Coordinates of C-alpha atoms in Angstrom, one line a residue:
Chain A
M65 CA -31.4 -57.0 -8.2
A66 CA -29.6 -58.0 -5.1
E67 CA -28.1 -54.6 -4.7
A68 CA -29.2 -54.1 -1.2
D69 CA -25.9 -55.8 -0.2
E70 CA -24.0 -53.2 -2.0
S71 CA -25.8 -50.5 -0.3
N72 CA -24.5 -51.6 3.1
K73 CA -21.0 -51.0 2.1
P74 CA -19.5 -48.1 4.1
L75 CA -18.8 -45.9 1.1
F76 CA -22.3 -46.3 -0.3
A77 CA -20.7 -46.7 -3.8
G78 CA -23.2 -47.1 -6.6
L79 CA -26.1 -46.2 -4.4
A80 CA -27.2 -43.8 -7.1
D81 CA -27.6 -46.7 -9.5
V82 CA -29.8 -48.7 -7.2
S83 CA -33.3 -49.2 -8.5
I84 CA -35.1 -51.9 -6.5
S85 CA -38.3 -53.0 -7.9
E86 CA -41.1 -53.2 -5.3
D87 CA -41.7 -56.9 -5.1
I88 CA -38.2 -57.8 -4.0
P89 CA -38.0 -57.6 -0.2
V90 CA -35.1 -55.6 0.9
E91 CA -33.7 -56.7 4.2
G92 CA -30.7 -55.9 6.1
Q93 CA -29.1 -53.3 8.3
I94 CA -27.8 -50.0 7.3
T95 CA -25.5 -48.7 9.9
V96 CA -23.2 -45.8 9.7
P97 CA -20.0 -46.8 11.3
V98 CA -19.4 -44.6 14.4
G99 CA -15.9 -44.9 15.5
P100 CA -12.8 -42.8 15.6
P101 CA -13.3 -39.8 13.3
A102 CA -11.9 -39.7 9.8
Q103 CA -8.5 -38.4 9.3
D104 CA -9.3 -34.9 8.0
D105 CA -8.1 -31.7 9.7
E106 CA -11.1 -31.0 11.8
Y107 CA -11.5 -32.8 15.0
S108 CA -14.1 -32.4 17.5
T109 CA -13.1 -29.5 19.8
L110 CA -16.3 -29.7 21.7
D111 CA -15.1 -31.9 24.5
E112 CA -11.7 -30.3 25.2
P113 CA -11.2 -28.1 28.2
V114 CA -11.7 -24.4 27.7
K115 CA -8.1 -23.7 28.6
D116 CA -7.0 -25.7 25.6
T117 CA -9.3 -23.8 23.3
I118 CA -8.1 -20.5 24.5
L119 CA -4.5 -21.4 24.4
R120 CA -4.7 -22.7 20.9
D121 CA -6.2 -19.5 19.7
L122 CA -3.7 -17.5 21.6
K123 CA -0.9 -19.5 20.1
A124 CA -2.2 -18.9 16.7
V125 CA -2.4 -15.2 17.4
G126 CA 1.1 -15.2 18.9
K127 CA 2.5 -17.0 15.9
K128 CA 1.1 -14.3 13.6
F129 CA 2.5 -11.6 15.8
V130 CA 5.9 -13.1 15.3
H131 CA 5.4 -13.2 11.6
V132 CA 4.6 -9.5 11.6
M133 CA 7.7 -8.6 13.6
Y134 CA 9.9 -10.6 11.2
P135 CA 8.1 -10.3 7.9
K136 CA 9.0 -13.0 5.5
K137 CA 7.0 -14.0 2.6
S138 CA 5.3 -16.8 4.4
S139 CA 1.7 -17.7 3.7
A140 CA 0.8 -18.7 7.2
L141 CA -0.7 -15.3 7.9
L142 CA -2.7 -15.5 4.8
R143 CA -3.9 -19.0 5.0
D144 CA -5.2 -19.2 8.5
W145 CA -6.7 -15.8 8.9
D146 CA -8.3 -14.7 12.1
L147 CA -9.5 -11.4 13.4
W148 CA -8.7 -11.9 17.1
G149 CA -5.3 -10.3 16.7
P150 CA -6.6 -7.2 14.9
L151 CA -9.4 -6.8 17.5
L152 CA -7.0 -7.1 20.4
L153 CA -4.6 -4.6 18.8
C154 CA -7.3 -2.2 17.9
V155 CA -8.8 -2.2 21.4
T156 CA -5.4 -1.8 23.0
L157 CA -4.5 1.1 20.8
A158 CA -7.8 2.8 21.2
L159 CA -7.7 2.4 25.0
M160 CA -4.2 3.7 25.2
L161 CA -5.1 6.7 23.1
Q162 CA -7.6 7.7 25.7
G163 CA -6.8 9.6 28.9
G164 CA -5.0 12.2 26.9
A165 CA -5.9 15.8 26.4
A166 CA -9.3 14.5 25.6
D167 CA -11.6 16.3 28.0
K168 CA -15.2 17.3 27.6
K169 CA -14.3 19.9 25.0
D170 CA -13.9 18.1 21.7
D171 CA -10.5 19.6 21.1
G172 CA -8.6 16.6 22.2
G173 CA -7.4 13.4 20.7
P174 CA -9.4 10.8 19.0
Q175 CA -12.2 9.2 20.9
F176 CA -12.3 5.5 21.3
A177 CA -15.0 5.2 18.7
E178 CA -13.1 7.3 16.2
V179 CA -10.0 5.1 16.5
F180 CA -12.1 2.0 16.1
V181 CA -13.9 3.4 13.1
I182 CA -10.7 4.6 11.5
I183 CA -9.0 1.3 11.9
W184 CA -11.8 -1.0 10.8
F185 CA -13.4 1.2 8.2
G186 CA -10.0 2.1 6.9
S187 CA -9.1 -1.6 6.6
V188 CA -12.3 -2.4 4.9
V189 CA -11.9 0.5 2.4
I190 CA -8.3 -0.6 1.6
T191 CA -9.4 -4.2 1.1
L192 CA -12.2 -3.1 -1.2
N193 CA -9.8 -0.9 -3.1
S194 CA -7.3 -3.7 -3.6
K195 CA -10.0 -6.1 -4.7
L196 CA -11.5 -3.5 -7.1
L197 CA -8.1 -3.0 -8.6
G198 CA -8.0 -6.7 -9.4
G199 CA -6.3 -8.2 -6.4
T200 CA -6.6 -11.9 -5.8
I201 CA -6.5 -11.8 -2.0
S202 CA -9.7 -12.6 -0.1
F203 CA -11.6 -10.0 1.9
F204 CA -10.9 -11.4 5.4
Q205 CA -7.3 -12.3 4.6
S206 CA -6.6 -8.7 3.8
L207 CA -8.4 -7.5 6.9
C208 CA -6.3 -9.9 8.9
V209 CA -3.0 -8.7 7.5
L210 CA -3.8 -5.1 7.8
G211 CA -5.0 -5.6 11.4
Y212 CA -2.0 -7.6 12.4
C213 CA 0.4 -5.1 11.0
I214 CA -0.8 -2.5 13.4
L215 CA 1.4 -4.3 16.0
P216 CA 4.5 -2.2 15.5
L217 CA 2.4 1.0 16.0
T218 CA 0.8 -0.5 19.2
V219 CA 4.3 -1.3 20.5
A220 CA 5.3 2.3 19.7
M221 CA 2.3 3.6 21.5
I222 CA 3.3 1.7 24.7
I223 CA 6.8 3.0 24.5
C224 CA 5.6 6.6 23.8
R225 CA 3.4 6.5 26.9
L226 CA 6.3 5.3 28.9
V227 CA 8.5 8.0 27.5
L228 CA 5.8 10.6 28.3
L229 CA 5.9 9.5 31.9
G230 CA 9.4 10.9 32.0
G231 CA 8.5 14.3 30.6
T232 CA 7.1 16.1 27.7
G233 CA 10.1 18.1 26.5
T234 CA 11.8 18.3 23.2
V235 CA 13.9 15.2 23.9
S236 CA 10.9 13.1 24.6
F237 CA 9.3 14.4 21.4
I238 CA 12.3 13.5 19.3
V239 CA 12.4 10.0 20.8
R240 CA 8.7 9.5 20.2
L241 CA 9.1 10.9 16.6
I242 CA 11.8 8.4 15.8
M243 CA 9.8 5.5 17.4
V244 CA 6.7 6.4 15.5
V245 CA 8.5 6.9 12.1
A246 CA 10.3 3.6 12.6
S247 CA 7.2 1.6 13.5
F248 CA 5.1 3.2 10.8
S249 CA 7.6 2.3 8.2
W250 CA 7.8 -1.2 9.7
S251 CA 4.0 -1.6 9.5
T252 CA 3.8 -0.4 5.9
F253 CA 6.7 -2.6 4.9
A254 CA 5.3 -5.7 6.6
S255 CA 1.8 -5.4 5.2
T256 CA 3.2 -4.6 1.7
A257 CA 5.3 -7.8 2.0
F258 CA 2.2 -9.8 2.6
L259 CA -0.2 -8.1 0.3
A260 CA 1.8 -6.9 -2.7
D261 CA 2.1 -10.3 -4.3
S262 CA -1.6 -10.6 -4.9
Q263 CA -1.8 -7.5 -7.0
P264 CA -1.3 -7.1 -10.7
P265 CA 2.2 -5.8 -11.2
N266 CA 1.3 -2.5 -12.9
R267 CA -1.0 -1.5 -10.0
K268 CA 1.1 -2.2 -7.1
A269 CA 1.7 1.4 -6.2
L270 CA -2.0 2.1 -6.4
V271 CA -2.5 -0.5 -3.7
V272 CA 0.4 0.4 -1.5
Y273 CA -0.4 4.1 -1.3
P274 CA -3.7 3.7 0.7
I275 CA -1.9 1.4 3.0
F276 CA 0.8 4.0 3.5
L277 CA -1.8 6.6 4.2
F278 CA -3.6 4.3 6.7
Y279 CA -0.5 3.7 8.8
F280 CA 0.5 7.3 8.5
V281 CA -2.7 8.4 10.0
I282 CA -2.5 5.9 12.8
G283 CA 1.1 6.9 13.4
W284 CA 0.0 10.5 13.5
M285 CA -2.6 9.6 16.2
V286 CA 0.1 7.9 18.2
L287 CA 2.6 10.7 17.9
T288 CA 0.2 13.5 18.8
F289 CA -1.0 11.8 21.9
S290 CA -0.4 14.2 24.7
P291 CA -1.1 13.6 28.3
S292 CA -3.7 15.7 30.0
P293 CA -2.3 18.8 31.7
T294 CA -3.2 17.7 35.2
A295 CA -1.3 14.4 35.0
G296 CA 2.4 15.3 35.2
P297 CA 5.3 15.6 37.5
Chain B
A46 CA -27.3 -16.3 -49.1
M47 CA -25.0 -15.6 -46.2
A48 CA -26.1 -12.8 -43.9
T49 CA -23.3 -10.3 -43.8
P50 CA -22.6 -8.3 -40.6
D51 CA -23.7 -5.3 -42.6
D52 CA -27.2 -6.7 -43.0
L53 CA -27.5 -7.5 -39.4
R54 CA -26.3 -4.2 -38.3
F55 CA -28.6 -2.2 -40.6
Q56 CA -31.5 -4.5 -39.6
E57 CA -31.3 -3.9 -35.9
F58 CA -29.8 -0.6 -35.2
E59 CA -30.2 2.1 -37.7
A60 CA -28.6 4.7 -35.6
A61 CA -25.4 2.7 -35.9
A62 CA -25.5 3.2 -39.6
D63 CA -25.8 6.9 -39.2
L64 CA -22.8 6.9 -36.8
L65 CA -20.8 4.8 -39.2
S66 CA -21.5 7.1 -42.1
A67 CA -20.4 10.0 -39.9
D68 CA -17.2 8.3 -39.2
P69 CA -16.4 5.6 -41.8
N70 CA -13.2 4.7 -40.0
A71 CA -14.9 3.3 -37.0
S72 CA -14.3 -0.4 -36.6
T73 CA -16.9 -2.9 -36.3
V74 CA -16.0 -3.4 -32.7
S75 CA -17.0 0.1 -31.9
A76 CA -20.2 -0.3 -33.9
L77 CA -21.1 -3.3 -31.8
S78 CA -20.4 -1.4 -28.7
V79 CA -22.5 1.4 -29.9
S80 CA -25.3 -1.1 -30.2
S81 CA -24.7 -2.3 -26.7
T82 CA -24.7 1.1 -25.4
Q83 CA -27.9 1.8 -27.2
A84 CA -29.4 -1.1 -25.5
H85 CA -28.4 0.6 -22.3
G86 CA -29.7 3.9 -23.5
D87 CA -26.3 5.5 -23.2
V88 CA -25.1 6.4 -26.7
K89 CA -23.7 9.8 -27.2
L90 CA -23.3 11.4 -30.5
D91 CA -20.3 13.6 -30.6
L92 CA -20.3 15.8 -33.6
S93 CA -18.2 18.5 -32.2
E94 CA -15.4 19.9 -34.3
D95 CA -13.6 21.9 -31.7
E96 CA -11.1 19.2 -30.8
G97 CA -9.5 19.6 -34.2
G98 CA -8.3 16.2 -35.1
Q99 CA -9.3 14.4 -32.0
E100 CA -10.9 11.0 -32.6
E101 CA -14.5 10.6 -32.0
N102 CA -14.0 6.9 -31.4
S103 CA -13.4 7.6 -27.7
E104 CA -17.1 8.3 -27.3
L105 CA -18.1 5.2 -29.2
L106 CA -15.7 3.0 -27.4
R107 CA -16.9 4.0 -24.1
G108 CA -19.8 1.5 -24.2
D109 CA -17.9 -1.7 -23.7
K110 CA -16.3 -0.7 -20.5
K111 CA -19.3 -1.2 -18.3
T112 CA -20.0 -4.8 -17.6
G113 CA -22.7 -6.4 -15.5
A114 CA -25.5 -4.9 -13.6
F115 CA -25.0 -2.5 -10.7
W116 CA -25.3 -5.1 -8.1
T117 CA -22.4 -7.2 -9.3
F118 CA -18.8 -6.6 -8.3
E119 CA -17.6 -6.4 -11.9
Y120 CA -19.7 -3.3 -12.4
Y121 CA -17.7 -1.5 -9.8
Q122 CA -14.4 -3.0 -10.9
S123 CA -14.9 -1.3 -14.2
F124 CA -14.4 2.0 -12.4
F125 CA -11.0 1.0 -11.1
N126 CA -9.6 0.0 -14.5
V127 CA -6.5 2.1 -14.3
D128 CA -2.8 1.5 -13.9
T129 CA -0.3 3.4 -11.8
M130 CA 1.0 5.2 -14.8
Q131 CA -2.5 6.3 -15.9
V132 CA -3.3 7.7 -12.5
L133 CA 0.0 9.5 -12.3
D134 CA -0.5 10.9 -15.8
R135 CA -4.0 12.2 -14.9
I136 CA -2.6 13.8 -11.8
R137 CA 0.1 15.5 -13.9
G138 CA -2.5 16.7 -16.3
S139 CA -4.6 18.1 -13.4
V140 CA -1.8 20.4 -12.3
M141 CA -0.8 21.5 -15.7
P142 CA -3.9 22.3 -17.6
L143 CA -3.1 23.1 -21.2
P144 CA -5.3 25.6 -23.0
G145 CA -7.5 24.1 -25.6
K146 CA -7.5 20.6 -24.2
S147 CA -10.4 19.4 -22.1
F148 CA -9.1 17.2 -19.3
I149 CA -11.8 14.7 -20.0
K150 CA -11.0 14.3 -23.7
S151 CA -7.2 14.3 -23.3
H152 CA -6.7 12.3 -20.1
I153 CA -9.8 10.4 -19.2
R154 CA -10.6 9.4 -22.7
G155 CA -13.6 7.3 -21.9
N156 CA -12.2 5.5 -18.9
P157 CA -13.3 7.4 -15.9
D158 CA -12.0 6.0 -12.7
L159 CA -13.1 6.4 -9.1
Y160 CA -9.7 5.5 -7.6
G161 CA -8.3 9.0 -8.2
P162 CA -11.2 11.1 -6.9
F163 CA -11.7 8.9 -3.8
W164 CA -8.1 8.7 -2.7
I165 CA -7.3 12.3 -3.5
C166 CA -10.3 13.3 -1.3
A167 CA -9.1 11.1 1.5
T168 CA -5.6 12.5 1.2
L169 CA -6.9 16.0 1.2
V170 CA -9.0 15.4 4.3
F171 CA -6.0 14.2 6.3
S172 CA -3.6 16.7 4.8
M173 CA -5.9 19.5 5.8
A174 CA -6.6 18.3 9.3
I175 CA -2.9 17.5 10.0
S176 CA -1.5 20.6 8.5
G177 CA -4.1 22.7 10.3
N178 CA -3.2 21.1 13.5
L179 CA 0.5 21.6 12.8
S180 CA 0.0 25.3 11.9
T181 CA -1.9 25.9 15.1
F182 CA 0.8 24.3 17.1
L183 CA 3.6 26.2 15.4
S184 CA 1.9 29.5 15.7
Q185 CA 1.4 29.1 19.4
M186 CA 4.4 27.2 20.4
G187 CA 6.0 29.9 22.4
Q188 CA 3.0 30.9 24.5
P189 CA 3.2 29.5 28.1
Q190 CA -0.5 28.9 28.5
Y191 CA -0.8 27.0 25.3
H192 CA -1.2 23.3 25.6
Y193 CA -1.0 21.1 22.5
R194 CA -4.2 19.6 21.5
P195 CA -4.6 17.1 18.6
Q196 CA -8.0 18.5 17.6
F197 CA -9.1 15.3 16.1
H198 CA -12.6 16.3 15.5
R199 CA -11.4 18.4 12.6
V200 CA -10.9 15.2 10.6
T201 CA -14.5 14.5 10.8
I202 CA -15.5 17.9 9.7
A203 CA -12.9 17.9 6.9
A204 CA -14.1 14.6 5.7
V205 CA -17.7 15.7 5.5
A206 CA -16.8 18.9 3.7
V207 CA -14.5 17.4 1.2
F208 CA -16.5 14.3 0.3
A209 CA -19.8 16.2 0.2
Y210 CA -18.2 18.7 -2.2
A211 CA -16.6 16.0 -4.3
W212 CA -19.9 14.2 -4.9
L213 CA -22.7 16.8 -4.7
V214 CA -21.2 19.5 -6.8
P215 CA -20.5 17.2 -9.7
L216 CA -24.0 15.9 -9.4
G217 CA -25.4 19.3 -9.6
V218 CA -23.2 20.4 -12.5
W219 CA -23.9 17.2 -14.4
G220 CA -27.6 17.4 -13.7
F221 CA -27.7 21.0 -14.8
L222 CA -25.7 20.3 -18.0
T223 CA -27.7 17.3 -18.9
W224 CA -31.0 19.2 -18.5
R225 CA -29.7 22.0 -20.6
Q226 CA -28.5 19.5 -23.2
S227 CA -31.9 17.9 -23.5
T228 CA -33.7 21.2 -23.8
E229 CA -31.2 22.8 -26.1
R230 CA -30.1 19.9 -28.2
Q231 CA -26.5 20.5 -27.9
I232 CA -23.4 18.5 -28.3
S233 CA -22.9 15.8 -25.8
G234 CA -22.1 16.5 -22.3
Y235 CA -20.2 14.3 -20.0
S236 CA -21.4 11.4 -18.0
F237 CA -21.8 11.7 -14.3
L238 CA -18.6 9.6 -13.6
E239 CA -16.5 11.8 -15.9
T240 CA -17.7 14.9 -14.0
V241 CA -16.9 13.3 -10.7
C242 CA -13.5 12.3 -12.1
V243 CA -12.7 15.8 -13.3
Y244 CA -13.7 17.3 -9.9
G245 CA -11.7 14.7 -8.0
Y246 CA -8.5 15.3 -9.9
S247 CA -9.0 19.0 -9.8
L248 CA -8.9 18.8 -6.0
F249 CA -5.4 17.3 -6.2
V250 CA -3.7 20.7 -6.3
Y251 CA -5.2 21.5 -2.9
V252 CA -3.1 18.8 -1.3
P253 CA 0.3 20.4 -1.7
T254 CA -1.4 23.8 -1.1
S255 CA -2.7 22.6 2.3
I256 CA 0.7 21.3 3.3
L257 CA 2.3 24.6 2.4
W258 CA -0.3 26.4 4.4
I259 CA 1.6 25.2 7.5
F260 CA 3.8 28.3 7.2
P261 CA 2.1 30.9 9.3
W262 CA 2.2 33.9 7.0
D263 CA -1.2 35.0 5.9
W264 CA 0.0 36.6 2.7
L265 CA 1.6 33.3 1.7
R266 CA -1.6 31.5 2.3
W267 CA -3.7 33.8 0.2
L268 CA -1.1 33.7 -2.5
L269 CA -1.2 29.9 -2.5
I270 CA -5.0 30.0 -2.7
I271 CA -4.8 32.2 -5.7
I272 CA -2.3 29.9 -7.4
A273 CA -4.3 26.8 -6.6
L274 CA -7.5 28.4 -7.8
L275 CA -5.9 29.4 -11.0
I276 CA -4.7 25.9 -11.7
S277 CA -7.7 23.9 -10.7
G278 CA -10.2 26.6 -11.8
S279 CA -8.7 26.7 -15.3
L280 CA -8.8 22.9 -15.4
L281 CA -12.5 23.0 -14.7
I282 CA -13.2 25.9 -17.1
L283 CA -11.3 24.2 -19.9
T284 CA -13.3 21.1 -19.3
F285 CA -16.8 22.6 -19.1
W286 CA -16.6 25.5 -21.4
P287 CA -16.9 23.5 -24.6
V288 CA -20.1 22.0 -23.4
V289 CA -21.6 25.2 -22.2
R290 CA -20.6 27.7 -24.7
D291 CA -23.3 26.9 -27.2
D292 CA -25.9 27.8 -24.7
T293 CA -27.1 31.3 -24.2
K294 CA -24.4 33.7 -23.2
L295 CA -26.0 34.3 -19.8
T296 CA -26.3 30.6 -18.9
A297 CA -22.8 29.8 -20.1
F298 CA -21.2 32.5 -18.0
A299 CA -23.4 31.8 -15.0
T300 CA -22.5 28.1 -15.1
V301 CA -18.8 28.7 -15.3
A302 CA -19.0 31.4 -12.7
T303 CA -20.9 29.1 -10.3
I304 CA -18.3 26.4 -10.8
I305 CA -15.5 28.7 -10.0
V306 CA -17.2 30.3 -7.0
L307 CA -18.0 27.0 -5.4
H308 CA -14.4 25.9 -5.9
A309 CA -13.1 29.1 -4.4
L310 CA -15.5 28.8 -1.4
L311 CA -14.2 25.3 -0.6
A312 CA -10.6 26.5 -0.6
I313 CA -11.3 29.7 1.4
G314 CA -13.6 28.0 3.8
C315 CA -11.1 25.3 4.5
K316 CA -8.3 27.8 5.0
L317 CA -10.4 29.9 7.3
Y318 CA -11.6 27.0 9.4
F319 CA -8.5 24.9 9.6
F320 CA -5.8 27.5 9.6
Q321 CA -7.1 30.1 12.0
T322 CA -4.5 32.4 13.4
V323 CA -6.4 33.2 16.6
T324 CA -5.6 32.2 20.1
P325 CA -7.6 29.3 21.5
T326 CA -9.6 31.6 23.9
I327 CA -11.6 33.0 21.1
T328 CA -14.1 30.6 19.6
L329 CA -15.0 31.3 16.0
N330 CA -18.2 30.2 14.3
P331 CA -16.7 27.2 12.5
T332 CA -18.8 27.2 9.4
P333 CA -17.0 27.8 6.1
A334 CA -19.5 30.5 5.1
T335 CA -18.6 32.8 7.9
S336 CA -20.0 36.2 7.4
P337 CA -17.5 38.9 6.5
N338 CA -17.8 40.9 9.7
H339 CA -17.1 37.7 11.7
T340 CA -13.9 37.1 10.0
A341 CA -13.0 40.7 10.0
A342 CA -13.5 40.9 13.7
A343 CA -11.6 37.7 14.3
S344 CA -8.7 38.8 12.2
D345 CA -8.7 42.1 14.0
I346 CA -8.5 40.4 17.4
A347 CA -5.8 38.1 16.0
K348 CA -3.8 41.1 14.9
E349 CA -4.0 42.7 18.3
H350 CA -2.3 39.6 19.8

């Protein structure tokens, strides 16, 4: 009967039970209280300055970088996945792999598109593989982890290019080899630390091997980068 | 009166009764899965006696592995239903083919997986490209005009060659065997996935072979090819011979010969393309099916250097 009053309450409780017969006039005001937003996690980011938005995302990316460099079994990387970090790393790595012995003849190093395809397609394939084997991690979380764990190899690439500026002899090769082996092991170990828990225990090795292969190939690309013959001392 | 499971079974699926009378030890579970496979049109009657004591339940039990339609994720998950130990066991079985045992019957046993073939092919692609690159580098390290090149385009070519072989050749073999089966009414052949599985695992032995090909001695490379062909070729022969031998002699031999020849062509083609021992100033025609005078001319020029 007089259930119109109840329908004005902010929580609209019992609204589903309301059945007002047609000869009872319903009066009143239905207003949705517009005030400070409810205390859930999302708040309106539409009005903040652009600098804040960018800085917040950069901070999130940076925090994940730190997590990769010191891999502990934290779930921060998994929970708030984002793909900015992997994109940044992938583009940086692909750009740094250019300008090598890659001239017009296709005998050189990987082209930009090849690096991109290997990293993204490789990550997708590994993720699909782990999901098909019964893993419980979500698709984008896995992409996020695999992409972020390229960080050690990107660092190694930067150092390799610096070393190559100093010469291309055997010593520089040994230094680069050690750097690449160390960073490839670091990448594999870091991503395994994040991903291995989500796998059934008797299939862990089946999931880890493709990750090993993936970082091995990227490490190979980093190691075999050789500067073009015209650039040199 | 209570309807017993027997009544229901005989009512709906009479072929199941035939199968049960052929093998009275089959449990009801397998009979039900036979009925489900019949619904999918997939039942295979295996009346062969050549396995001498092997159970025929493996054929009957195959039906309950596939779940869902082909657009669901579970359907594809059923192809990855293997553990680490199973994969390692299958790999071990592929490098040690025992006479008299078909790889499919003894190792796959109704649970073909796509994990092995896919990752073995991926590993093979990179091992060939990387080893080829390394061998080129090692063989020309001393020459002053040689400048190291990563030759990354070889990865693409290796990928196309290996993956095309790993999918198209089993498709052809399976299609041919199924066609012969239907015309000749023979014992059951293998499903497409099992054929892909056998081929995938048979490629495993090429991985250590390609790594050993880094050493620059030609006689070693040819010796390695022969050993690898013996191992994986015999694996394929032992698997496909029981299916083919009841056919006419000509077809049987032709089929087996074609399988071996294709396998050999893959190995030799990869060796010739990725592990050339020529100086970079000579460009070879990079197709695997190089004509004999091309390779002879190239190797002559290589010997001169």
